[in-house]
mmCIF file of C-alpha atoms in Angstrom:
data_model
loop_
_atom_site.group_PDB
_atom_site.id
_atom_site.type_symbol
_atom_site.label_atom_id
_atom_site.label_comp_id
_atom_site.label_asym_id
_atom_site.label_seq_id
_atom_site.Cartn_x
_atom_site.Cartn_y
_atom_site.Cartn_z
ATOM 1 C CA UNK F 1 13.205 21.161 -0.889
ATOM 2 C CA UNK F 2 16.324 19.301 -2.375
ATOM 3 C CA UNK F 3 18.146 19.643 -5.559
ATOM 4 C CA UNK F 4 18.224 15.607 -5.789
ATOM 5 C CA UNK F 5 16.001 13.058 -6.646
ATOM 6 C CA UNK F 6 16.161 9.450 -6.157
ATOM 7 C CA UNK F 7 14.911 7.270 -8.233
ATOM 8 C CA UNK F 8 14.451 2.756 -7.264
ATOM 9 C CA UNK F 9 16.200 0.942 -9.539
ATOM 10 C CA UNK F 10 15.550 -2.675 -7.855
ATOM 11 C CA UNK F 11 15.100 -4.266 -4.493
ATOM 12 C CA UNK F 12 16.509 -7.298 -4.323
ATOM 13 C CA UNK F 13 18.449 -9.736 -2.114
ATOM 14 C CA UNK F 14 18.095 -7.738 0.612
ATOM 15 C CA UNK F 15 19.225 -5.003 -0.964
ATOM 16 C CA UNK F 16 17.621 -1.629 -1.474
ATOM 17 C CA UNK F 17 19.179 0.101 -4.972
ATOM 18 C CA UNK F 18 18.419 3.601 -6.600
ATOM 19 C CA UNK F 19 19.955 6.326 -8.939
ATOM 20 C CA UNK F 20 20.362 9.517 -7.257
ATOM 21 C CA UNK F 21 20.508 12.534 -9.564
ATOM 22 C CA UNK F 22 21.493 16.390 -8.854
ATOM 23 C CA UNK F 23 23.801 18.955 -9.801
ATOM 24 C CA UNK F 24 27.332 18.223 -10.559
ATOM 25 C CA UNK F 25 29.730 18.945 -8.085
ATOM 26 C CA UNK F 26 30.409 17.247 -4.463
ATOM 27 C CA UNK F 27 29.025 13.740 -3.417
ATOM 28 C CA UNK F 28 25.894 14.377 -1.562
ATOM 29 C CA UNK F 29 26.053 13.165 2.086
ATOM 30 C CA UNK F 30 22.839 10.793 2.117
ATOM 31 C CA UNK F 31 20.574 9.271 5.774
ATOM 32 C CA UNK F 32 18.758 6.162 6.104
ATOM 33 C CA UNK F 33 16.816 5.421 8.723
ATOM 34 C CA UNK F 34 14.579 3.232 10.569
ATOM 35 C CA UNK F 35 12.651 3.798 13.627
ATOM 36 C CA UNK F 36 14.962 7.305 13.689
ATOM 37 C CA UNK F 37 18.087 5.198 14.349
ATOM 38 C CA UNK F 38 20.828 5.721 11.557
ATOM 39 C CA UNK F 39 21.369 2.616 9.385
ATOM 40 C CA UNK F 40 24.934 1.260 8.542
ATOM 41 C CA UNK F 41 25.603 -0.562 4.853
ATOM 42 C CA UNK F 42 24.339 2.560 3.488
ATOM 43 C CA UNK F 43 26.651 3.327 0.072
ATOM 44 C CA UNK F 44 26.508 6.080 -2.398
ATOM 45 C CA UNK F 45 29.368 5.683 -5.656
ATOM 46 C CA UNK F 46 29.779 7.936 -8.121
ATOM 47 C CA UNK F 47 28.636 6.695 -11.972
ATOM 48 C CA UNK F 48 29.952 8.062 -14.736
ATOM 49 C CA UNK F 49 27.785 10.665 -15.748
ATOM 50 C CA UNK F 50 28.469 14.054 -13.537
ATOM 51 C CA UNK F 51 25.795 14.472 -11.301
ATOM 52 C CA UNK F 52 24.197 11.097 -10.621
ATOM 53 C CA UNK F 53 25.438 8.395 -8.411
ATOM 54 C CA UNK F 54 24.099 4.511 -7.398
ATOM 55 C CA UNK F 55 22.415 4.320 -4.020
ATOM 56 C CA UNK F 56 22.608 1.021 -1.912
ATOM 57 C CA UNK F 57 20.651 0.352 1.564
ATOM 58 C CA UNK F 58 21.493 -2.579 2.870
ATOM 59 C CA UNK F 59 18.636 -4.098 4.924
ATOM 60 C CA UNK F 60 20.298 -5.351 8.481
ATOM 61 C CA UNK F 61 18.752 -8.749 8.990
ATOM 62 C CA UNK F 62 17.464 -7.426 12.436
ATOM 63 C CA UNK F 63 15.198 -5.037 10.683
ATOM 64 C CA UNK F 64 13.070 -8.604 8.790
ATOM 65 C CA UNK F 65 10.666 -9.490 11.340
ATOM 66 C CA UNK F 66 7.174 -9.182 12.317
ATOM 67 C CA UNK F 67 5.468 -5.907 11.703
ATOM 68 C CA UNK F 68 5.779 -2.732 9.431
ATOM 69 C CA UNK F 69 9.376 -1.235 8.924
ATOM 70 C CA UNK F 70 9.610 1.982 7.082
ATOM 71 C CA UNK F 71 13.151 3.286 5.932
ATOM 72 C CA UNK F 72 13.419 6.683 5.204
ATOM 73 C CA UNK F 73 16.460 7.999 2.659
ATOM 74 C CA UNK F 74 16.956 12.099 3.410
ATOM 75 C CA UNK F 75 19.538 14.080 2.070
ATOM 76 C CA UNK F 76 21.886 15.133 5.296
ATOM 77 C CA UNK F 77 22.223 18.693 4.793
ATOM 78 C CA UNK F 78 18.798 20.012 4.007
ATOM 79 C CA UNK F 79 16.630 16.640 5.893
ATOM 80 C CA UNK F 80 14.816 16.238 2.815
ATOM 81 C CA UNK F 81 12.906 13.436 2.755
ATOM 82 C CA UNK F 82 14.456 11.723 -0.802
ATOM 83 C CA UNK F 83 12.653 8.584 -0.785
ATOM 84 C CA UNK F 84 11.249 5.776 1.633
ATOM 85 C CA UNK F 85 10.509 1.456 1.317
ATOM 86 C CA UNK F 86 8.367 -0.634 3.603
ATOM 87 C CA UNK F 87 9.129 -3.937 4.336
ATOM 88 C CA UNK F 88 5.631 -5.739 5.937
ATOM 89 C CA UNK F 89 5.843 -9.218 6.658
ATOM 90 C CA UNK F 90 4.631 -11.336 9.319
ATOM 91 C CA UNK F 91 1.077 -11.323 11.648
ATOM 92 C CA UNK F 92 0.760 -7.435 10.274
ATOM 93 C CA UNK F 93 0.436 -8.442 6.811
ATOM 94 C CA UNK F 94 -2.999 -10.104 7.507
ATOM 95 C CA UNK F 95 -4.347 -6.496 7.978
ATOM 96 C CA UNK F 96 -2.969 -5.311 4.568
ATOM 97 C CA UNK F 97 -5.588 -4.601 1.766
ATOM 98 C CA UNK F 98 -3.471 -7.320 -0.259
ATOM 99 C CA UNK F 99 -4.422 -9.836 2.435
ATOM 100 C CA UNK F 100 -7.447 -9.245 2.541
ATOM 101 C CA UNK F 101 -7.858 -9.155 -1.375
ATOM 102 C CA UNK F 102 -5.907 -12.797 -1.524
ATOM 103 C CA UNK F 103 -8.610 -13.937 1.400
ATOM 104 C CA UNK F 104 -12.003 -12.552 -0.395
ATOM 105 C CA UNK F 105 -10.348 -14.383 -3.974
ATOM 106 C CA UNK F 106 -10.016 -17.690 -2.169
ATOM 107 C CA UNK F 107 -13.459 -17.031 -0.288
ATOM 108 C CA UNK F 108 -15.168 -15.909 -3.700
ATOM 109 C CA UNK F 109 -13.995 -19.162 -5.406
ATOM 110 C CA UNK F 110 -15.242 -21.299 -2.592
ATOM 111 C CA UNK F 111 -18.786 -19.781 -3.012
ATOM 112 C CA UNK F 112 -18.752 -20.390 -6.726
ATOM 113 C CA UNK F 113 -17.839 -24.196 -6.301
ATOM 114 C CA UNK F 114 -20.626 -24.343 -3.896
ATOM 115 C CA UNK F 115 -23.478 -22.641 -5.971
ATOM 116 C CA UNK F 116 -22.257 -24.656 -8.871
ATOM 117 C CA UNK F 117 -22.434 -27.524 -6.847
ATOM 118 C CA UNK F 118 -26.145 -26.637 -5.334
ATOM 119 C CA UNK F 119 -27.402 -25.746 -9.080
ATOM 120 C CA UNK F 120 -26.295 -29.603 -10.299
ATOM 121 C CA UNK F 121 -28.056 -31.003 -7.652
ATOM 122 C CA UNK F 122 -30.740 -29.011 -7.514
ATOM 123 C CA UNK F 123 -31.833 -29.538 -11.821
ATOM 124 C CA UNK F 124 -30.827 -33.748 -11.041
ATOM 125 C CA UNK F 125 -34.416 -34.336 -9.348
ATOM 126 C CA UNK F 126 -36.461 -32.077 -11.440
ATOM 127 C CA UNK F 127 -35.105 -33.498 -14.269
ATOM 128 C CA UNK F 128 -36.661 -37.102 -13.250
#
């Protein structure tokens, strides 16, 4: 168990950002990681209030691809696990739920254009 916590702030550009908090004192020393390898562009700056500093994990364009990519933020010392993102993009994405939620939508409104369509035409002759 660790006496931080991060907390995301934004993700954007690219750029992972959170607000770590803990006791006062030293600068925590702070991992990221993907597929176990160490990631570089990793920076941690003091704010001005003791005991909290700004996070930033910069995502190396080799890591935006195909697939699932999971970064994990630990603190150093103890290995707790602080935080993690997933980036999905690409032929895996068609197996998320929010694929497959976009695909049902767009099949859903296809069947009601259809039955709408079928209950028009089928009143027109019994209407003659």
């Amino acid at each position: 168990m660790s006496d931080y916590r991060l907390t995301k702030t934004r993700f954007r550009e690219g750029v992972w950002h959170g607000l770590l908090s803990g006791p006062p004192g030293s600068q925590p020393e702070i991992s990221v990681t993907l597929d176990a390898a160490p990631l570089r562009g990793v920076t941690l700056s003091e704010m001005g209030t003791r005991g909290q500093w700004a996070l930033e994990v910069q995502v190396p364009l080799e890591a935006v691809g195909d697939g699932v990519r999971t970064f994990l933020i630990t603190e150093a010392a103890s290995g707790a696990l602080l935080e993690s993102f997933t980036l999905i993009a690409g032929e895996a994405m068609a197996e998320d739920i929010r694929a497959e939620m976009s695909l049902l939508r767009a099949e859903l409104d296809m069947l009601k254009r259809a039955f709408r369509r079928h209950c028009t035409e089928a009143e027109g002759p019994a209407a003659s």
